[in-house]
Amino acid sequence: VGTTTEGHSDADNLTIEDSSKAGITIRNTTTTGDGAIFFSDATSGTAEYAGYIEYGHSTNHLRFATSSAEAMRIDSSGRLLVGRTASVASGSAADSLVQIVGKKGVPSDLGQLTIARGNSASALGSGAEIGEIIFSDNAGANFAQIQCNTDGTSGANDNPGRLSFHTTADGASSPTERLRIDS
């Protein structure tokens, strides 16, 4: 639409072009309907909707599905919900921006968050950074952080790790290590 030049070879069946902004609008005529894009590899059963992106107008949520089942949702408050379709109802977790709950039927129904290096940690020297959680505001101020580093040289089936906890003192602008749990 608007062009004779194809798009990427893996997705060139429909290409939309404009000189300033290009897009697609999926409009529902009611406030209770849904708008969706489905990914299918069959003409019947759950394979007709093996993957999808769907916006639910009744509760203003956006959900993403894989293997014909919802995998995550962004609710009307902007919270990312993984493994659940509604936010935790009470306590401080109700205000969390990300809520991860164990998948029913998986051993122990454990809610799990994994922070992984972008490459293999094998044969890393002592002190190599593995991951960190930073507590900040929207201006980038760093109030506190939790870091994971190697605590010795890693190798095949040998992953010595340590956690260090850092907080920022009153009157300071960057965190200082306060506690270390070593290997």
PDB file of C-alpha atoms in Angstrom:
ATOM      1  CA  VAL A   1       0.000   0.000   0.000  1.00  0.00           C
ATOM      2  CA  GLY A   2       1.587   3.283  -1.084  1.00  0.00           C
ATOM      3  CA  THR A   3       4.656   1.553  -2.543  1.00  0.00           C
ATOM      4  CA  THR A   4       5.888  -0.929  -5.118  1.00  0.00           C
ATOM      5  CA  THR A   5       8.969  -1.817  -3.037  1.00  0.00           C
ATOM      6  CA  GLU A   6       8.728  -5.000  -1.026  1.00  0.00           C
ATOM      7  CA  GLY A   7       9.473  -5.225   2.681  1.00  0.00           C
ATOM      8  CA  HIS A   8      11.775  -7.678   4.427  1.00  0.00           C
ATOM      9  CA  SER A   9      11.838 -11.030   2.610  1.00  0.00           C
ATOM     10  CA  ASP A  10      10.348 -12.798   5.657  1.00  0.00           C
ATOM     11  CA  ALA A  11       7.411 -10.369   5.809  1.00  0.00           C
ATOM     12  CA  ASP A  12       6.782  -8.877   2.393  1.00  0.00           C
ATOM     13  CA  ASN A  13       3.195 -10.001   1.756  1.00  0.00           C
ATOM     14  CA  LEU A  14       1.910  -6.605   2.839  1.00  0.00           C
ATOM     15  CA  THR A  15       4.060  -3.479   2.939  1.00  0.00           C
ATOM     16  CA  ILE A  16       2.715  -0.055   3.891  1.00  0.00           C
ATOM     17  CA  GLU A  17       4.664   3.079   3.082  1.00  0.00           C
ATOM     18  CA  ASP A  18       4.208   6.767   3.838  1.00  0.00           C
ATOM     19  CA  SER A  19       6.607   9.702   3.779  1.00  0.00           C
ATOM     20  CA  SER A  20       6.051  10.678   7.435  1.00  0.00           C
ATOM     21  CA  LYS A  21       4.231   7.977   9.419  1.00  0.00           C
ATOM     22  CA  ALA A  22       3.007   4.551   8.366  1.00  0.00           C
ATOM     23  CA  GLY A  23       0.713   2.343  10.400  1.00  0.00           C
ATOM     24  CA  ILE A  24      -2.289   0.078  10.716  1.00  0.00           C
ATOM     25  CA  THR A  25      -5.387   0.786  12.801  1.00  0.00           C
ATOM     26  CA  ILE A  26      -7.559  -2.032  14.112  1.00  0.00           C
ATOM     27  CA  ARG A  27     -10.807  -0.369  15.197  1.00  0.00           C
ATOM     28  CA  ASN A  28     -13.566  -1.985  17.223  1.00  0.00           C
ATOM     29  CA  THR A  29     -16.975  -0.313  17.180  1.00  0.00           C
ATOM     30  CA  THR A  30     -17.721  -1.161  20.827  1.00  0.00           C
ATOM     31  CA  THR A  31     -15.927  -0.568  24.132  1.00  0.00           C
ATOM     32  CA  THR A  32     -16.211  -4.256  25.019  1.00  0.00           C
ATOM     33  CA  GLY A  33     -14.673  -5.847  21.919  1.00  0.00           C
ATOM     34  CA  ASP A  34     -11.140  -6.972  21.182  1.00  0.00           C
ATOM     35  CA  GLY A  35      -8.629  -6.231  18.436  1.00  0.00           C
ATOM     36  CA  ALA A  36      -6.053  -8.873  17.568  1.00  0.00           C
ATOM     37  CA  ILE A  37      -3.345 -10.165  15.285  1.00  0.00           C
ATOM     38  CA  PHE A  38      -3.151 -13.963  15.144  1.00  0.00           C
ATOM     39  CA  PHE A  39      -0.268 -16.172  14.034  1.00  0.00           C
ATOM     40  CA  SER A  40      -1.390 -19.531  12.650  1.00  0.00           C
ATOM     41  CA  ASP A  41       0.081 -22.638  11.087  1.00  0.00           C
ATOM     42  CA  ALA A  42      -3.157 -24.592  10.586  1.00  0.00           C
ATOM     43  CA  THR A  43      -6.816 -24.194   9.660  1.00  0.00           C
ATOM     44  CA  SER A  44      -8.400 -25.756  12.740  1.00  0.00           C
ATOM     45  CA  GLY A  45      -7.919 -26.187  16.472  1.00  0.00           C
ATOM     46  CA  THR A  46      -5.579 -24.206  18.675  1.00  0.00           C
ATOM     47  CA  ALA A  47      -2.981 -23.994  15.897  1.00  0.00           C
ATOM     48  CA  GLU A  48      -5.253 -21.371  14.284  1.00  0.00           C
ATOM     49  CA  TYR A  49      -4.141 -19.031  17.099  1.00  0.00           C
ATOM     50  CA  ALA A  50      -0.747 -20.478  18.049  1.00  0.00           C
ATOM     51  CA  GLY A  51       0.463 -16.968  18.803  1.00  0.00           C
ATOM     52  CA  TYR A  52      -1.383 -13.673  19.080  1.00  0.00           C
ATOM     53  CA  ILE A  53      -1.326 -10.076  20.220  1.00  0.00           C
ATOM     54  CA  GLU A  54      -4.701  -8.904  21.476  1.00  0.00           C
ATOM     55  CA  TYR A  55      -6.049  -5.666  22.938  1.00  0.00           C
ATOM     56  CA  GLY A  56      -9.099  -6.051  25.210  1.00  0.00           C
ATOM     57  CA  HIS A  57     -11.151  -2.860  25.183  1.00  0.00           C
ATOM     58  CA  SER A  58     -13.376  -3.893  28.106  1.00  0.00           C
ATOM     59  CA  THR A  59     -10.462  -3.780  30.585  1.00  0.00           C
ATOM     60  CA  ASN A  60      -7.894  -1.924  28.434  1.00  0.00           C
ATOM     61  CA  HIS A  61      -5.228  -4.620  28.543  1.00  0.00           C
ATOM     62  CA  LEU A  62      -2.754  -5.845  25.937  1.00  0.00           C
ATOM     63  CA  ARG A  63      -1.914  -9.533  25.986  1.00  0.00           C
ATOM     64  CA  PHE A  64       0.634 -11.685  24.206  1.00  0.00           C
ATOM     65  CA  ALA A  65       0.245 -15.418  23.659  1.00  0.00           C
ATOM     66  CA  THR A  66       2.470 -18.309  22.648  1.00  0.00           C
ATOM     67  CA  SER A  67       1.496 -21.963  22.170  1.00  0.00           C
ATOM     68  CA  SER A  68      -2.156 -20.841  22.037  1.00  0.00           C
ATOM     69  CA  ALA A  69      -2.115 -19.523  25.617  1.00  0.00           C
ATOM     70  CA  GLU A  70      -1.578 -16.123  27.195  1.00  0.00           C
ATOM     71  CA  ALA A  71       2.067 -15.666  28.183  1.00  0.00           C
ATOM     72  CA  MET A  72       2.014 -12.078  29.470  1.00  0.00           C
ATOM     73  CA  ARG A  73      -0.226  -9.062  29.773  1.00  0.00           C
ATOM     74  CA  ILE A  74       0.118  -5.322  30.232  1.00  0.00           C
ATOM     75  CA  ASP A  75      -2.871  -4.176  32.285  1.00  0.00           C
ATOM     76  CA  SER A  76      -4.633  -0.803  32.235  1.00  0.00           C
ATOM     77  CA  SER A  77      -2.275   0.494  34.962  1.00  0.00           C
ATOM     78  CA  GLY A  78       0.786  -0.297  32.840  1.00  0.00           C
ATOM     79  CA  ARG A  79       1.831  -3.299  34.966  1.00  0.00           C
ATOM     80  CA  LEU A  80       3.512  -6.227  33.221  1.00  0.00           C
ATOM     81  CA  LEU A  81       1.890  -9.445  34.396  1.00  0.00           C
ATOM     82  CA  VAL A  82       3.694 -12.700  33.637  1.00  0.00           C
ATOM     83  CA  GLY A  83       1.958 -15.981  34.452  1.00  0.00           C
ATOM     84  CA  ARG A  84      -1.286 -14.289  35.516  1.00  0.00           C
ATOM     85  CA  THR A  85      -4.151 -12.306  34.009  1.00  0.00           C
ATOM     86  CA  ALA A  86      -4.859  -9.927  36.918  1.00  0.00           C
ATOM     87  CA  SER A  87      -2.615  -8.061  39.351  1.00  0.00           C
ATOM     88  CA  VAL A  88      -2.019  -9.264  42.890  1.00  0.00           C
ATOM     89  CA  ALA A  89      -4.951  -7.889  44.838  1.00  0.00           C
ATOM     90  CA  SER A  90      -3.438  -6.800  48.148  1.00  0.00           C
ATOM     91  CA  GLY A  91      -0.268  -5.636  49.844  1.00  0.00           C
ATOM     92  CA  SER A  92       2.654  -3.794  48.291  1.00  0.00           C
ATOM     93  CA  ALA A  93       2.798  -6.319  45.415  1.00  0.00           C
ATOM     94  CA  ALA A  94      -0.469  -4.857  44.090  1.00  0.00           C
ATOM     95  CA  ASP A  95       1.451  -1.696  43.153  1.00  0.00           C
ATOM     96  CA  SER A  96       4.364  -3.541  41.510  1.00  0.00           C
ATOM     97  CA  LEU A  97       5.039  -2.664  37.881  1.00  0.00           C
ATOM     98  CA  VAL A  98       6.084  -6.245  37.138  1.00  0.00           C
ATOM     99  CA  GLN A  99       4.378  -9.235  38.729  1.00  0.00           C
ATOM    100  CA  ILE A 100       5.650 -12.743  38.026  1.00  0.00           C
ATOM    101  CA  VAL A 101       3.691 -15.701  39.311  1.00  0.00           C
ATOM    102  CA  GLY A 102       4.574 -19.364  38.872  1.00  0.00           C
ATOM    103  CA  LYS A 103       2.800 -21.181  36.083  1.00  0.00           C
ATOM    104  CA  LYS A 104       0.171 -23.584  37.340  1.00  0.00           C
ATOM    105  CA  GLY A 105       1.174 -27.182  36.767  1.00  0.00           C
ATOM    106  CA  VAL A 106       4.911 -26.466  36.691  1.00  0.00           C
ATOM    107  CA  PRO A 107       6.764 -28.099  39.632  1.00  0.00           C
ATOM    108  CA  SER A 108       6.243 -26.027  42.800  1.00  0.00           C
ATOM    109  CA  ASP A 109       4.373 -23.262  40.874  1.00  0.00           C
ATOM    110  CA  LEU A 110       7.466 -21.126  41.514  1.00  0.00           C
ATOM    111  CA  GLY A 111       7.459 -17.494  40.393  1.00  0.00           C
ATOM    112  CA  GLN A 112      10.911 -16.889  38.979  1.00  0.00           C
ATOM    113  CA  LEU A 113      12.848 -13.934  37.617  1.00  0.00           C
ATOM    114  CA  THR A 114      16.089 -14.756  35.819  1.00  0.00           C
ATOM    115  CA  ILE A 115      18.785 -12.200  35.085  1.00  0.00           C
ATOM    116  CA  ALA A 116      21.292 -13.724  32.681  1.00  0.00           C
ATOM    117  CA  ARG A 117      24.531 -12.549  31.079  1.00  0.00           C
ATOM    118  CA  GLY A 118      24.415 -11.944  27.361  1.00  0.00           C
ATOM    119  CA  ASN A 119      27.172 -14.511  26.862  1.00  0.00           C
ATOM    120  CA  SER A 120      28.393 -17.655  28.585  1.00  0.00           C
ATOM    121  CA  ALA A 121      29.884 -17.223  32.039  1.00  0.00           C
ATOM    122  CA  SER A 122      32.294 -20.145  31.582  1.00  0.00           C
ATOM    123  CA  ALA A 123      35.962 -19.239  32.008  1.00  0.00           C
ATOM    124  CA  LEU A 124      35.297 -15.772  33.436  1.00  0.00           C
ATOM    125  CA  GLY A 125      37.805 -14.323  35.852  1.00  0.00           C
ATOM    126  CA  SER A 126      36.963 -13.435  39.426  1.00  0.00           C
ATOM    127  CA  GLY A 127      34.814 -10.321  39.796  1.00  0.00           C
ATOM    128  CA  ALA A 128      33.174 -10.521  36.354  1.00  0.00           C
ATOM    129  CA  GLU A 129      29.732  -8.919  36.321  1.00  0.00           C
ATOM    130  CA  ILE A 130      26.787 -11.298  35.917  1.00  0.00           C
ATOM    131  CA  GLY A 131      23.818  -8.980  36.547  1.00  0.00           C
ATOM    132  CA  GLU A 132      22.390  -6.282  38.770  1.00  0.00           C
ATOM    133  CA  ILE A 133      19.180  -4.746  39.983  1.00  0.00           C
ATOM    134  CA  ILE A 134      19.260  -0.951  40.224  1.00  0.00           C
ATOM    135  CA  PHE A 135      16.757   1.053  42.259  1.00  0.00           C
ATOM    136  CA  SER A 136      16.390   4.436  40.583  1.00  0.00           C
ATOM    137  CA  ASP A 137      13.988   7.263  39.821  1.00  0.00           C
ATOM    138  CA  ASN A 138      12.890   8.451  36.384  1.00  0.00           C
ATOM    139  CA  ALA A 139      15.775  10.957  36.284  1.00  0.00           C
ATOM    140  CA  GLY A 140      18.385   8.221  36.672  1.00  0.00           C
ATOM    141  CA  ALA A 141      19.345   8.791  40.315  1.00  0.00           C
ATOM    142  CA  ASN A 142      20.782   5.568  41.771  1.00  0.00           C
ATOM    143  CA  PHE A 143      19.497   4.973  45.317  1.00  0.00           C
ATOM    144  CA  ALA A 144      20.572   1.357  45.770  1.00  0.00           C
ATOM    145  CA  GLN A 145      21.577  -1.750  43.849  1.00  0.00           C
ATOM    146  CA  ILE A 146      22.152  -5.467  44.189  1.00  0.00           C
ATOM    147  CA  GLN A 147      25.007  -6.902  42.117  1.00  0.00           C
ATOM    148  CA  CYS A 148      26.011 -10.445  41.208  1.00  0.00           C
ATOM    149  CA  ASN A 149      29.637 -11.118  40.256  1.00  0.00           C
ATOM    150  CA  THR A 150      31.795 -14.191  39.869  1.00  0.00           C
ATOM    151  CA  ASP A 151      33.641 -14.955  43.103  1.00  0.00           C
ATOM    152  CA  GLY A 152      36.569 -16.813  41.586  1.00  0.00           C
ATOM    153  CA  THR A 153      37.297 -18.085  38.086  1.00  0.00           C
ATOM    154  CA  SER A 154      34.336 -19.899  36.575  1.00  0.00           C
ATOM    155  CA  GLY A 155      34.601 -22.999  34.422  1.00  0.00           C
ATOM    156  CA  ALA A 156      32.705 -26.118  33.377  1.00  0.00           C
ATOM    157  CA  ASN A 157      30.195 -26.889  36.169  1.00  0.00           C
ATOM    158  CA  ASP A 158      31.993 -24.413  38.449  1.00  0.00           C
ATOM    159  CA  ASN A 159      30.097 -21.147  38.957  1.00  0.00           C
ATOM    160  CA  PRO A 160      31.305 -19.356  42.108  1.00  0.00           C
ATOM    161  CA  GLY A 161      29.113 -16.323  42.704  1.00  0.00           C
ATOM    162  CA  ARG A 162      28.667 -13.497  45.154  1.00  0.00           C
ATOM    163  CA  LEU A 163      25.990 -10.921  45.869  1.00  0.00           C
ATOM    164  CA  SER A 164      26.743  -7.415  47.040  1.00  0.00           C
ATOM    165  CA  PHE A 165      24.247  -4.886  48.349  1.00  0.00           C
ATOM    166  CA  HIS A 166      24.863  -1.170  47.828  1.00  0.00           C
ATOM    167  CA  THR A 167      23.037   1.853  49.266  1.00  0.00           C
ATOM    168  CA  THR A 168      23.511   5.596  48.855  1.00  0.00           C
ATOM    169  CA  ALA A 169      24.278   7.586  51.994  1.00  0.00           C
ATOM    170  CA  ASP A 170      22.400  10.765  52.887  1.00  0.00           C
ATOM    171  CA  GLY A 171      24.109  13.624  51.040  1.00  0.00           C
ATOM    172  CA  ALA A 172      25.763  11.300  48.493  1.00  0.00           C
ATOM    173  CA  SER A 173      24.849  10.612  44.861  1.00  0.00           C
ATOM    174  CA  SER A 174      26.131   7.076  44.259  1.00  0.00           C
ATOM    175  CA  PRO A 175      25.812   3.775  46.126  1.00  0.00           C
ATOM    176  CA  THR A 176      28.530   2.225  48.269  1.00  0.00           C
ATOM    177  CA  GLU A 177      28.828  -1.496  48.990  1.00  0.00           C
ATOM    178  CA  ARG A 178      27.383  -2.239  52.449  1.00  0.00           C
ATOM    179  CA  LEU A 179      27.070  -6.042  52.508  1.00  0.00           C
ATOM    180  CA  ARG A 180      28.696  -8.901  50.576  1.00  0.00           C
ATOM    181  CA  ILE A 181      27.699 -12.540  50.551  1.00  0.00           C
ATOM    182  CA  ASP A 182      30.546 -14.499  48.961  1.00  0.00           C
ATOM    183  CA  SER A 183      30.847 -18.007  47.600  1.00  0.00           C
TER     184      SER A 183
END
